[in-house]
PDB file of C-alpha atoms in Angstrom:
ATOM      1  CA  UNK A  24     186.035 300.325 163.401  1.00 88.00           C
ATOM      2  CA  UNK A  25     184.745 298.708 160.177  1.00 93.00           C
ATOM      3  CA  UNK A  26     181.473 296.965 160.020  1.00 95.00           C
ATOM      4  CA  UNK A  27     180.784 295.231 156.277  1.00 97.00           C
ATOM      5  CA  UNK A  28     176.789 294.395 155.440  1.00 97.00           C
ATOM      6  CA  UNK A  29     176.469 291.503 152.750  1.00 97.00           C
ATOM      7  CA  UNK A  30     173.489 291.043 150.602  1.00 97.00           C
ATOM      8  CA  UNK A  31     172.446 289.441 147.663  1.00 98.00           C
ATOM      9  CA  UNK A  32     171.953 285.496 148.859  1.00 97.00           C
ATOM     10  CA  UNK A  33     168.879 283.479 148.313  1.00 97.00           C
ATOM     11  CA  UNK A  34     167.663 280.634 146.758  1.00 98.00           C
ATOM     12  CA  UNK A  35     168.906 279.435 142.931  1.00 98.00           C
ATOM     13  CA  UNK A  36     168.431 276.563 140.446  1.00 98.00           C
ATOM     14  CA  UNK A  37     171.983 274.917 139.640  1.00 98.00           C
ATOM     15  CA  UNK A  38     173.099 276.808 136.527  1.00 98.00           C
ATOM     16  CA  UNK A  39     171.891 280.014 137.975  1.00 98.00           C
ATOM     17  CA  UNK A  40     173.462 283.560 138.881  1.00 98.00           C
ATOM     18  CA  UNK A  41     173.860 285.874 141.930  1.00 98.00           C
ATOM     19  CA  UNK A  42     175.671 288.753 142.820  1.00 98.00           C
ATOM     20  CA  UNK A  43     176.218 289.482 146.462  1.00 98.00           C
ATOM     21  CA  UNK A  44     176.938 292.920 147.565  1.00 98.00           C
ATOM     22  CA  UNK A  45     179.541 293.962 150.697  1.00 98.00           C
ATOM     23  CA  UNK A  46     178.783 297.615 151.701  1.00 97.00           C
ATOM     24  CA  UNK A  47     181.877 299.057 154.468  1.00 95.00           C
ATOM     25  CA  UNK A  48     181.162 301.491 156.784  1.00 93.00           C
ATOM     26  CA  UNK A  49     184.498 303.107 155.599  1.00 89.00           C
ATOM     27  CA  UNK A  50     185.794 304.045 152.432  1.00 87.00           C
ATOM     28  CA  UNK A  51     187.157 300.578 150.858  1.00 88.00           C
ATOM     29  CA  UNK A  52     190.121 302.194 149.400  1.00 86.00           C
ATOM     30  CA  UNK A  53     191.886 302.195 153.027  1.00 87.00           C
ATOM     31  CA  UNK A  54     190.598 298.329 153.494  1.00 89.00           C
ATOM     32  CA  UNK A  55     192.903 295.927 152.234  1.00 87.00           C
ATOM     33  CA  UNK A  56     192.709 292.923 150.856  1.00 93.00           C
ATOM     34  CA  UNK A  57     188.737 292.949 150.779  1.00 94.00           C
ATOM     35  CA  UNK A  58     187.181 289.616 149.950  1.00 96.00           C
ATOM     36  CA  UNK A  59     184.551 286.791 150.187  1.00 98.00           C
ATOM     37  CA  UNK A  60     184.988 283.853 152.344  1.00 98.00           C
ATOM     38  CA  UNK A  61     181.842 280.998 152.280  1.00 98.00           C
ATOM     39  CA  UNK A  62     181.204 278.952 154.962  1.00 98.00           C
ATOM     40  CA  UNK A  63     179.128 275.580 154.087  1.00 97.00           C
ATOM     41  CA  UNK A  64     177.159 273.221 157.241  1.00 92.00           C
ATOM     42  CA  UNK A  65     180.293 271.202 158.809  1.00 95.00           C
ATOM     43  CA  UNK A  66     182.795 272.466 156.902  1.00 96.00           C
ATOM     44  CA  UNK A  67     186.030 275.524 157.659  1.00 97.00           C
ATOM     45  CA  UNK A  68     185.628 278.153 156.734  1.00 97.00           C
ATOM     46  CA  UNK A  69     186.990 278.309 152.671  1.00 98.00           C
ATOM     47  CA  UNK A  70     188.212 281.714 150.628  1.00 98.00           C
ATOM     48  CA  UNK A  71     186.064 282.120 147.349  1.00 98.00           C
ATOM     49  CA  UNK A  72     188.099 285.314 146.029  1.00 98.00           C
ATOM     50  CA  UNK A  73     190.066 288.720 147.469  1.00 97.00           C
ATOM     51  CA  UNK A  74     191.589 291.565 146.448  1.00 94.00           C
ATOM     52  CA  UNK A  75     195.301 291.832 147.044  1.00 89.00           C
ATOM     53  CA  UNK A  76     197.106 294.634 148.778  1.00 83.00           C
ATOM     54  CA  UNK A  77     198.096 295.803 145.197  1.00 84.00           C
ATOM     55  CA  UNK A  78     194.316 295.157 143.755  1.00 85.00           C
ATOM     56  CA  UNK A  79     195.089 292.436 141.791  1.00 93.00           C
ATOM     57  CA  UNK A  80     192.261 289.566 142.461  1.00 96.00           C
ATOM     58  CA  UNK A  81     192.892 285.926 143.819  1.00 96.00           C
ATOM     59  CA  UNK A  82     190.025 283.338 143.383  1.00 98.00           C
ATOM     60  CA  UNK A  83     189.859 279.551 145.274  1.00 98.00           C
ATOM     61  CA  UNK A  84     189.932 276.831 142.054  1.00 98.00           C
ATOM     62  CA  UNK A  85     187.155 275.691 142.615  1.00 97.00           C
ATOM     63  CA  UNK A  86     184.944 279.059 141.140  1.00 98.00           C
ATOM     64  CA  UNK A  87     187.371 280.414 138.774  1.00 98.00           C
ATOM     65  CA  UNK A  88     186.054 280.750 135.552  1.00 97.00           C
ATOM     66  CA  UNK A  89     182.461 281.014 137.283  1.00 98.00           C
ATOM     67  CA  UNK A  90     182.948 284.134 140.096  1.00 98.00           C
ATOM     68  CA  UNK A  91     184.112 287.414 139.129  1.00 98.00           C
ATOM     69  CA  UNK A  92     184.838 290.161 142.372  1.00 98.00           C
ATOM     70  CA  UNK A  93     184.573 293.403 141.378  1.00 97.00           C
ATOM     71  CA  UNK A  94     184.376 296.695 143.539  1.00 96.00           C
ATOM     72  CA  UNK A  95     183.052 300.460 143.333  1.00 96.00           C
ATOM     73  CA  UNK A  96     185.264 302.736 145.299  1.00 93.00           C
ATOM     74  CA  UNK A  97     182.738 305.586 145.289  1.00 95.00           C
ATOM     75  CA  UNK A  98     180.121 303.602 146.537  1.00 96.00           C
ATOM     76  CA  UNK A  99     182.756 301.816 148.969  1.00 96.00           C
ATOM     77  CA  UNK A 100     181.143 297.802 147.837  1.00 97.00           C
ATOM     78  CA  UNK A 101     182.576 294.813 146.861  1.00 97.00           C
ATOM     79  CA  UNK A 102     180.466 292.983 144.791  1.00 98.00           C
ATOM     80  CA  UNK A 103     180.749 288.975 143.869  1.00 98.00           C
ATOM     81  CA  UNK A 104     179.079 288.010 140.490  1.00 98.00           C
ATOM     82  CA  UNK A 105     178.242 283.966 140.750  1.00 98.00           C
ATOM     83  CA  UNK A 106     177.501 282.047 137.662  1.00 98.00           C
ATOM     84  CA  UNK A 107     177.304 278.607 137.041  1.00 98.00           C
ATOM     85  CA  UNK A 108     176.005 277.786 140.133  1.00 98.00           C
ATOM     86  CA  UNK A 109     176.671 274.306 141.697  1.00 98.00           C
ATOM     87  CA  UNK A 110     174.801 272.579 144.706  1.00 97.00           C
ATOM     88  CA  UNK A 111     178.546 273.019 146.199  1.00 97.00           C
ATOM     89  CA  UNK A 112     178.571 276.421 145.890  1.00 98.00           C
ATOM     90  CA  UNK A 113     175.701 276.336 149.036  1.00 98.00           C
ATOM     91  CA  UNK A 114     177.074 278.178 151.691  1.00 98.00           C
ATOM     92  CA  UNK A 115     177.160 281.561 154.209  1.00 98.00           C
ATOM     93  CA  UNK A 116     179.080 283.952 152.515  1.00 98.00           C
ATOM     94  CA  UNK A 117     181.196 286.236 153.966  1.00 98.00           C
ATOM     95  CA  UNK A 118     182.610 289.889 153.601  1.00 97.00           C
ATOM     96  CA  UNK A 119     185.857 290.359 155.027  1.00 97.00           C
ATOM     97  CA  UNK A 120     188.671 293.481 154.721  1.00 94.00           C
ATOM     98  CA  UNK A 121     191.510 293.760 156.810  1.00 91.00           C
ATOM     99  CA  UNK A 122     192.605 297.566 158.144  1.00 89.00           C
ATOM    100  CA  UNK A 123     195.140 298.718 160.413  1.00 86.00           C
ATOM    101  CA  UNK A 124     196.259 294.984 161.313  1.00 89.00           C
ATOM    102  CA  UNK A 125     192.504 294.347 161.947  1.00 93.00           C
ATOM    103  CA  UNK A 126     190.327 291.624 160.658  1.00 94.00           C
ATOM    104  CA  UNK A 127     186.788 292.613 159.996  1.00 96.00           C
ATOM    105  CA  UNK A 128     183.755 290.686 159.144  1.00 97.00           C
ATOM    106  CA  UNK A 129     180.327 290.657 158.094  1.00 97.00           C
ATOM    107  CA  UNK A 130     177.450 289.392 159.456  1.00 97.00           C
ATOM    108  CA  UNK A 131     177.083 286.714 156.237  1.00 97.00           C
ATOM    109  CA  UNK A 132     174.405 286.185 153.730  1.00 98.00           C
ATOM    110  CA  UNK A 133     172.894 282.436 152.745  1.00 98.00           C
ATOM    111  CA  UNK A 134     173.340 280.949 149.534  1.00 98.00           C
ATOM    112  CA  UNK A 135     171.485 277.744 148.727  1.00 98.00           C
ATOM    113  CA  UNK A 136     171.453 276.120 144.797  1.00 98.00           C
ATOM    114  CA  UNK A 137     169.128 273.383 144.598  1.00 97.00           C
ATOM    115  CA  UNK A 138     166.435 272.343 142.251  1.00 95.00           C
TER     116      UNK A 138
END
């Protein structure tokens, strides 16, 4: 069992930064493919960016350039630095890993951009 606490949303101008935090219950180096999802009001659920198996990262097109994931093994988080900031960008954000065949997930954290 895996549980995954995000934190880190709130509320930004456009242009502005966040960085959202994932903590695991587990030591991330046995979670693969670790990873923010956003969900935004009537819309599926979207990938923003994810570690692969192998650690390299994988971003949706729409935030490269503007997201960076990043993680610290030792304190087993997954962080997501947001720049740039967009009205579009508004959304739950999500923490997932994967472990043993097993999808985990977090609870979510809000993110709203608007002046």
């Amino acid at each position: 069992q895996v549980q995954l606490v995000e934190s880190g949303g709130g509320l930004v101008q456009p242009g502005g930064s966040l960085r959202l935090s994932c903590v695991a219950s587990r030591s991330i180096g046995i979670i693969n493919y670790m990873g923010w999802y956003r969900q935004a009001p009537g819309k599926e659920r979207e990938l923003v960016a994810t570690f692969t198996r192998g650690g390299a990262t994988n971003y949706a097109d729409s935030v490269k350039g503007r997201f960076t994931i990043s993680r610290d093994n030792a304190k087993n988080t997954v962080y997501l630095q947001m720049n740039s900031l967009k009205p579009e960008d508004t959304a739950v954000y999500y923490c997932r890993g994967v472990q043993a065949t097993v999808m985990y997930w977090g609870q979510g954290t809000q993110v709203t951009v608007s002046s």
